[in-house]
Coordinates of C-alpha atoms in Angstrom, one line a residue:
Chain A
M13 CA -6.7 27.0 4.2
D14 CA -3.6 28.1 6.1
L15 CA -1.6 24.9 5.4
L16 CA -2.1 25.3 1.7
K17 CA -1.0 29.0 1.7
K18 CA 2.1 28.0 3.7
K19 CA 2.9 25.3 1.2
I20 CA 2.4 27.7 -1.8
L21 CA 4.7 30.3 -0.2
E22 CA 7.3 27.8 0.8
E23 CA 7.3 25.3 -2.1
G24 CA 5.6 27.2 -5.0
Q25 CA 7.6 29.0 -7.7
V26 CA 6.5 32.1 -9.5
Y27 CA 7.5 32.6 -13.2
A28 CA 6.9 35.4 -15.7
G29 CA 3.5 35.2 -17.4
N30 CA 1.6 34.6 -14.1
I31 CA 2.7 31.0 -13.9
L32 CA 2.7 29.4 -10.5
K33 CA 4.5 26.1 -10.3
V34 CA 3.3 23.8 -7.5
D35 CA 4.5 20.6 -9.2
C36 CA 6.4 19.5 -6.1
F37 CA 3.2 18.9 -4.1
L38 CA 0.1 19.2 -6.2
N39 CA 0.2 18.2 -9.9
H40 CA 3.3 16.2 -10.8
Q41 CA 4.7 15.0 -7.5
I42 CA 1.8 14.9 -5.1
D43 CA 2.0 15.2 -1.3
C44 CA -0.7 12.7 -0.4
T45 CA -0.5 13.4 3.3
F46 CA -1.3 17.1 2.5
L47 CA -4.0 16.0 0.1
A48 CA -5.8 14.2 2.9
E49 CA -6.2 17.6 4.6
V50 CA -7.5 19.0 1.3
G51 CA -10.1 16.2 1.2
K52 CA -11.2 16.9 4.8
E53 CA -11.6 20.6 4.0
F54 CA -13.8 20.0 1.0
H55 CA -15.8 17.6 3.0
R56 CA -16.2 20.1 5.8
L57 CA -17.4 22.7 3.3
Y58 CA -19.9 20.5 1.4
Q59 CA -20.8 17.8 3.9
N60 CA -24.5 18.8 4.3
E61 CA -25.3 19.0 0.6
G62 CA -26.0 15.3 -0.1
V63 CA -23.1 14.9 -2.5
N64 CA -23.1 11.4 -4.0
K65 CA -20.6 11.9 -6.9
I66 CA -17.3 13.7 -7.3
L67 CA -16.5 14.8 -10.9
T68 CA -13.1 16.0 -12.1
I69 CA -11.0 16.0 -15.3
E70 CA -7.8 14.1 -16.2
A71 CA -5.0 14.3 -15.3
S72 CA -4.1 16.5 -12.4
G73 CA -7.6 16.6 -10.9
I74 CA -7.7 12.9 -10.4
A75 CA -5.6 12.5 -7.3
I76 CA -7.5 15.3 -5.6
G77 CA -10.8 13.8 -6.7
A78 CA -9.9 10.3 -5.4
I79 CA -9.1 11.7 -1.9
V80 CA -12.2 13.9 -1.8
A81 CA -14.3 10.9 -2.9
Q82 CA -12.9 8.8 -0.1
E83 CA -13.9 11.5 2.4
F84 CA -17.5 11.6 1.0
G85 CA -17.7 7.8 0.6
C86 CA -18.9 8.1 -2.9
P87 CA -17.6 7.4 -6.4
L88 CA -15.2 9.6 -8.4
V89 CA -15.9 10.2 -12.1
F90 CA -13.2 11.8 -14.2
A91 CA -13.8 13.4 -17.6
K92 CA -11.5 12.2 -20.3
K93 CA -9.8 14.5 -22.8
N94 CA -9.4 12.2 -25.7
K95 CA -11.8 9.6 -27.1
T96 CA -10.4 6.1 -26.6
K97 CA -11.4 2.8 -27.9
N98 CA -12.4 1.8 -24.4
I99 CA -15.2 4.4 -24.1
A100 CA -18.0 2.8 -26.2
G101 CA -21.4 4.1 -26.5
D102 CA -23.0 7.4 -25.5
V103 CA -21.1 10.2 -23.9
Y104 CA -21.7 13.7 -22.7
T105 CA -19.2 16.0 -24.3
A106 CA -18.1 19.6 -24.2
P107 CA -15.3 21.7 -25.8
V108 CA -12.7 23.2 -23.5
E109 CA -10.1 25.7 -24.5
S110 CA -6.7 25.2 -23.0
F111 CA -5.2 28.4 -21.8
T112 CA -1.9 26.7 -21.1
H113 CA -1.6 24.9 -24.5
G114 CA -3.5 27.3 -26.7
T115 CA -5.7 24.5 -28.1
T116 CA -9.3 23.3 -27.8
Y117 CA -10.1 19.8 -26.9
N118 CA -13.2 17.8 -26.1
I119 CA -13.9 16.4 -22.7
M120 CA -16.3 13.5 -22.3
V121 CA -18.0 11.4 -19.6
S122 CA -19.9 8.2 -20.3
K123 CA -23.7 8.7 -19.9
K124 CA -23.7 5.7 -17.6
F125 CA -21.9 7.7 -14.8
L126 CA -23.9 11.0 -14.6
N127 CA -27.7 10.8 -14.1
P128 CA -30.7 12.8 -13.0
G129 CA -30.8 12.4 -9.2
D130 CA -27.0 12.7 -8.8
K131 CA -25.7 15.5 -6.6
V132 CA -22.3 16.4 -8.1
L133 CA -19.4 18.2 -6.5
I134 CA -16.8 19.2 -9.2
V135 CA -13.2 19.4 -8.0
D136 CA -9.9 20.4 -9.7
D137 CA -6.4 21.5 -8.9
F138 CA -6.5 25.0 -10.5
L139 CA -9.2 27.6 -11.3
A140 CA -8.0 30.4 -13.6
I141 CA -10.2 31.5 -16.5
G142 CA -12.5 28.7 -15.6
N143 CA -12.6 26.9 -19.0
A144 CA -12.2 23.4 -17.5
L145 CA -14.9 24.0 -14.8
N146 CA -17.3 25.5 -17.4
G147 CA -16.9 22.3 -19.5
L148 CA -17.5 20.1 -16.5
I149 CA -20.5 22.2 -15.4
S150 CA -21.9 21.8 -19.0
L151 CA -21.6 18.0 -18.7
V152 CA -23.5 18.0 -15.4
K153 CA -26.3 20.2 -16.8
E154 CA -26.6 18.0 -20.0
S155 CA -26.9 14.9 -17.8
G156 CA -29.8 16.3 -15.7
A157 CA -27.8 15.8 -12.5
E158 CA -27.7 18.5 -9.9
L159 CA -24.5 20.6 -9.5
V160 CA -23.9 21.1 -5.8
G161 CA -20.8 23.3 -6.3
C162 CA -17.2 23.4 -7.3
G163 CA -14.1 23.0 -5.1
T164 CA -10.7 24.0 -6.4
V165 CA -7.4 23.9 -4.6
I166 CA -5.8 27.1 -6.0
E167 CA -7.8 29.9 -7.6
K168 CA -6.0 32.6 -9.6
G169 CA -8.3 35.4 -8.6
Y170 CA -6.8 37.9 -11.0
Q171 CA -8.1 35.8 -14.0
H172 CA -11.7 36.1 -12.6
G173 CA -13.0 32.7 -13.7
G174 CA -14.2 32.0 -10.1
D175 CA -15.8 35.4 -9.8
K176 CA -17.8 34.9 -13.0
L177 CA -19.1 31.5 -11.9
R178 CA -20.1 32.9 -8.5
A179 CA -21.9 35.8 -10.2
K180 CA -24.0 33.1 -12.0
G181 CA -25.0 31.7 -8.6
I182 CA -22.7 28.7 -8.6
R183 CA -21.0 27.9 -5.3
V184 CA -17.3 27.9 -5.8
E185 CA -15.0 27.2 -2.9
S186 CA -11.2 27.6 -3.4
L187 CA -8.8 26.7 -0.6
A188 CA -6.5 29.6 -1.6
I189 CA -7.2 32.5 -3.9
I190 CA -4.2 34.3 -5.3
E191 CA -4.8 38.0 -5.9
S192 CA -1.5 38.8 -7.5
M193 CA 2.0 37.4 -8.1
D194 CA 5.3 39.1 -8.9
A195 CA 7.8 36.9 -10.7
D196 CA 10.7 39.3 -10.2
K197 CA 10.3 39.5 -6.4
G198 CA 8.8 36.0 -6.1
E199 CA 5.9 37.5 -4.2
I200 CA 2.4 36.0 -3.8
V201 CA -0.5 38.0 -2.4
F202 CA -3.6 36.0 -1.3
R203 CA -7.2 37.4 -1.3
D204 CA -8.5 37.7 2.3
Chain B
M19 CA -7.7 -10.4 -3.9
D20 CA -11.2 -11.9 -3.6
L21 CA -13.0 -8.6 -3.5
L22 CA -11.5 -7.6 -6.8
K23 CA -12.2 -10.9 -8.5
K24 CA -15.8 -10.6 -7.3
K25 CA -16.1 -7.0 -8.7
I26 CA -14.6 -8.1 -12.0
L27 CA -17.1 -10.9 -12.3
E28 CA -20.1 -8.9 -11.2
E29 CA -19.3 -5.5 -12.8
G30 CA -16.8 -6.2 -15.6
Q31 CA -17.8 -6.6 -19.2
V32 CA -16.0 -8.8 -21.7
Y33 CA -15.9 -7.7 -25.4
A34 CA -14.4 -9.3 -28.5
G35 CA -10.7 -8.6 -28.9
N36 CA -9.9 -9.5 -25.3
I37 CA -11.2 -6.2 -24.0
L38 CA -12.3 -6.1 -20.4
K39 CA -14.2 -3.0 -19.4
V40 CA -14.1 -2.1 -15.7
D41 CA -14.8 1.5 -16.3
C42 CA -17.7 1.4 -13.7
F43 CA -15.2 1.0 -10.8
L44 CA -11.6 1.3 -11.9
N45 CA -10.8 3.7 -14.7
H46 CA -13.6 6.1 -15.5
Q47 CA -15.9 6.0 -12.6
I48 CA -13.8 4.9 -9.6
D49 CA -15.1 3.2 -6.5
C50 CA -12.9 4.9 -3.9
T51 CA -14.2 2.7 -1.0
F52 CA -13.0 -0.3 -3.0
L53 CA -9.8 1.5 -3.9
A54 CA -9.0 1.9 -0.2
E55 CA -8.8 -1.9 0.0
V56 CA -6.5 -2.0 -3.1
G57 CA -4.3 0.5 -1.3
K58 CA -4.2 -1.6 1.9
E59 CA -3.4 -4.8 -0.1
F60 CA -0.4 -3.2 -1.9
H61 CA 0.8 -1.8 1.4
R62 CA 0.5 -5.3 3.0
L63 CA 2.6 -6.8 0.1
Y64 CA 5.4 -4.1 0.1
Q65 CA 5.3 -2.7 3.6
N66 CA 8.8 -4.1 4.6
E67 CA 10.6 -2.8 1.5
G68 CA 11.3 0.8 2.6
V69 CA 9.2 2.3 -0.2
N70 CA 9.5 6.2 -0.1
K71 CA 7.9 7.0 -3.5
I72 CA 5.0 5.7 -5.6
L73 CA 5.3 6.2 -9.3
T74 CA 2.4 5.8 -11.8
I75 CA 1.4 7.2 -15.2
E76 CA -1.5 9.4 -16.2
A77 CA -4.4 9.2 -16.3
S78 CA -6.0 6.0 -14.9
G79 CA -3.0 5.1 -12.7
I80 CA -3.4 8.3 -10.7
A81 CA -6.3 7.5 -8.5
I82 CA -4.8 4.2 -7.5
G83 CA -1.4 5.8 -7.0
A84 CA -2.9 8.5 -4.7
I85 CA -4.6 6.0 -2.4
V86 CA -1.5 3.7 -2.3
A87 CA 0.7 6.7 -1.5
Q88 CA -1.6 7.6 1.4
E89 CA -1.2 4.1 2.8
F90 CA 2.6 4.4 2.6
G91 CA 2.6 8.0 3.8
C92 CA 4.9 9.0 0.9
P93 CA 4.6 11.1 -2.2
L94 CA 3.1 10.0 -5.5
V95 CA 4.8 11.0 -8.8
F96 CA 2.9 10.5 -12.0
A97 CA 4.6 10.3 -15.4
K98 CA 3.1 12.7 -18.0
K99 CA 2.3 11.6 -21.5
N100 CA 2.7 15.0 -23.2
K101 CA 5.2 17.7 -22.7
T102 CA 3.4 20.8 -21.3
K103 CA 4.6 24.3 -20.8
N104 CA 4.5 23.7 -17.1
I105 CA 7.2 21.1 -17.1
A106 CA 10.3 23.2 -17.4
G107 CA 13.9 21.9 -17.2
D108 CA 15.3 18.4 -17.2
V109 CA 13.1 15.3 -17.5
Y110 CA 13.6 11.6 -17.7
T111 CA 11.8 10.3 -20.7
A112 CA 11.0 7.0 -22.4
P113 CA 8.9 5.9 -25.4
V114 CA 5.8 3.8 -24.8
E115 CA 3.8 2.0 -27.4
S116 CA 0.1 2.1 -26.8
F117 CA -1.5 -1.3 -27.6
T118 CA -5.0 0.3 -27.2
H119 CA -4.4 3.3 -29.5
G120 CA -1.8 1.9 -31.9
T121 CA 0.6 4.8 -31.4
T122 CA 3.8 5.6 -29.6
Y123 CA 4.1 8.4 -27.1
N124 CA 6.8 9.7 -24.8
I125 CA 6.4 9.6 -21.0
M126 CA 8.3 11.9 -18.8
V127 CA 9.1 12.7 -15.2
S128 CA 10.9 15.8 -13.9
K129 CA 14.4 14.9 -12.7
K130 CA 13.5 16.7 -9.5
F131 CA 11.2 13.9 -8.4
L132 CA 13.2 10.7 -8.9
N133 CA 16.6 10.5 -7.3
P134 CA 19.3 8.0 -6.3
G135 CA 18.3 6.8 -2.8
D136 CA 14.6 6.7 -3.7
K137 CA 12.9 3.3 -3.3
V138 CA 10.2 3.3 -5.8
L139 CA 7.0 1.2 -6.1
I140 CA 5.3 1.5 -9.5
V141 CA 1.6 1.0 -9.6
D142 CA -1.0 1.0 -12.5
D143 CA -4.5 -0.2 -13.2
F144 CA -3.7 -2.7 -15.9
L145 CA -0.8 -4.9 -17.0
A146 CA -1.1 -6.5 -20.4
I147 CA 1.9 -6.5 -22.7
G148 CA 3.7 -4.4 -20.2
N149 CA 4.7 -1.4 -22.3
A150 CA 3.7 1.2 -19.8
L151 CA 5.4 -0.6 -16.9
N152 CA 8.6 -1.0 -19.0
G153 CA 8.6 2.7 -19.8
L154 CA 8.2 3.6 -16.1
I155 CA 10.9 1.0 -15.1
S156 CA 13.2 2.7 -17.6
L157 CA 12.6 6.1 -16.0
V158 CA 13.5 4.7 -12.6
K159 CA 16.7 3.1 -13.8
E160 CA 17.7 6.2 -15.6
S161 CA 17.3 8.2 -12.4
G162 CA 19.5 5.9 -10.3
A163 CA 16.6 5.2 -7.9
E164 CA 15.9 1.7 -6.7
L165 CA 12.9 -0.2 -8.1
V166 CA 11.3 -2.1 -5.3
G167 CA 8.6 -3.7 -7.5
C168 CA 5.4 -3.2 -9.4
G169 CA 1.8 -3.4 -8.3
T170 CA -1.0 -3.7 -10.8
V171 CA -4.6 -4.1 -10.1
I172 CA -5.6 -6.3 -13.1
E173 CA -3.1 -8.4 -15.1
K174 CA -4.0 -9.9 -18.4
G175 CA -2.0 -13.1 -17.9
Y176 CA -2.5 -14.2 -21.5
Q177 CA -0.6 -11.2 -22.8
H178 CA 2.5 -12.3 -20.7
G179 CA 3.9 -8.8 -19.9
G180 CA 3.9 -9.7 -16.2
D181 CA 5.6 -13.1 -16.8
K182 CA 8.4 -11.4 -18.9
L183 CA 9.1 -8.9 -16.1
R184 CA 9.1 -11.6 -13.5
A185 CA 11.6 -13.6 -15.6
K186 CA 13.9 -10.6 -15.5
G187 CA 13.8 -10.8 -11.7
I188 CA 11.4 -7.8 -11.2
R189 CA 8.8 -8.3 -8.4
V190 CA 5.4 -7.8 -9.9
E191 CA 2.3 -8.2 -7.8
S192 CA -1.1 -8.2 -9.5
L193 CA -4.3 -8.3 -7.4
A194 CA -6.1 -10.4 -10.0
I195 CA -4.5 -12.2 -13.0
I196 CA -6.9 -13.1 -15.8
E197 CA -5.8 -16.3 -17.6
S198 CA -8.5 -16.2 -20.3
M199 CA -11.7 -14.5 -21.3
D200 CA -14.6 -15.5 -23.6
A201 CA -16.6 -12.6 -25.0
D202 CA -19.4 -14.8 -26.4
K203 CA -20.0 -16.5 -23.1
G204 CA -19.0 -13.6 -21.0
E205 CA -16.6 -15.9 -19.1
I206 CA -13.5 -14.9 -17.2
V207 CA -11.0 -17.4 -15.8
F208 CA -8.5 -16.3 -13.2
R209 CA -5.0 -17.7 -12.7
D210 CA -4.7 -19.5 -9.3

């Protein structure tokens, strides 16, 4: 997606440790006009697959999920990271290791909102090692719903999470795949 | 907002302890077609105020914030509840007491994204005691930005957080205000 690559090059910042900050348009301040284009692109890619539910994970997947769900005219469900008093009853749950924070947490979705017969598109802002996506995929499988595929805005190709999922036969569409970054030069190279 | 009241009556569940569960359309599974109407209503209420930034708090405010920001054609900023490695540098911060969880946490917004000259509309899913809104208002004041007002989807009128803010001269628009609930009878009474 050329608009996304342009925004990454113009507004993203590369730091040592392979950190790409896009908090000015994607995951802290969110450019919702741009996000509308992201929603249209995921809809174009998955429009013939009978998607009836978008699944994401709090927090930074939610804005993307909401806009994508509007394009598909279907509900968004977001997995929660911490059990709250307000989720009563049965949940699907999976452990997710956080690469950023060095911890493991449980994600959960109420069993009411994922069911056999659902055709689920998973969306998220970033795909790196793929831990969050793997957790979400495990929730979908546990529920008996059908996984249509995954849509991530930015994939860090050099961490190979997307490649591993594709090797398992899961459709993964990323709107920009970064092959390498150089913090000293501020350079970003995209996969063709 | 009649559509919202109808959804609360038809899909909401009242539990002992003044708990209203609307997780089937507002804060776990999200009805994004309905949310588009919420966005239009907040835009109708605040369209003449020069709003150039929507501010909310993770996690359940984000979907609403994204749709409202699309209506206004402006960015969304969401306050984060936990410091992450990916927020570097200076932040505005405020403590917020969680009524639901019985804990206090800090919320924060990068100083890059709230500035003098900004005209900020704060949105959230629920307004009860008003702790989250008060924290967000404090971030806006600290930044020197102008607070245009607050928009919440459901206000629990019997907890008086909204009334206290209005008494301070802050514009607070809630799309449905619940005056009382009865868990035994499953009854919900709205403020006129």
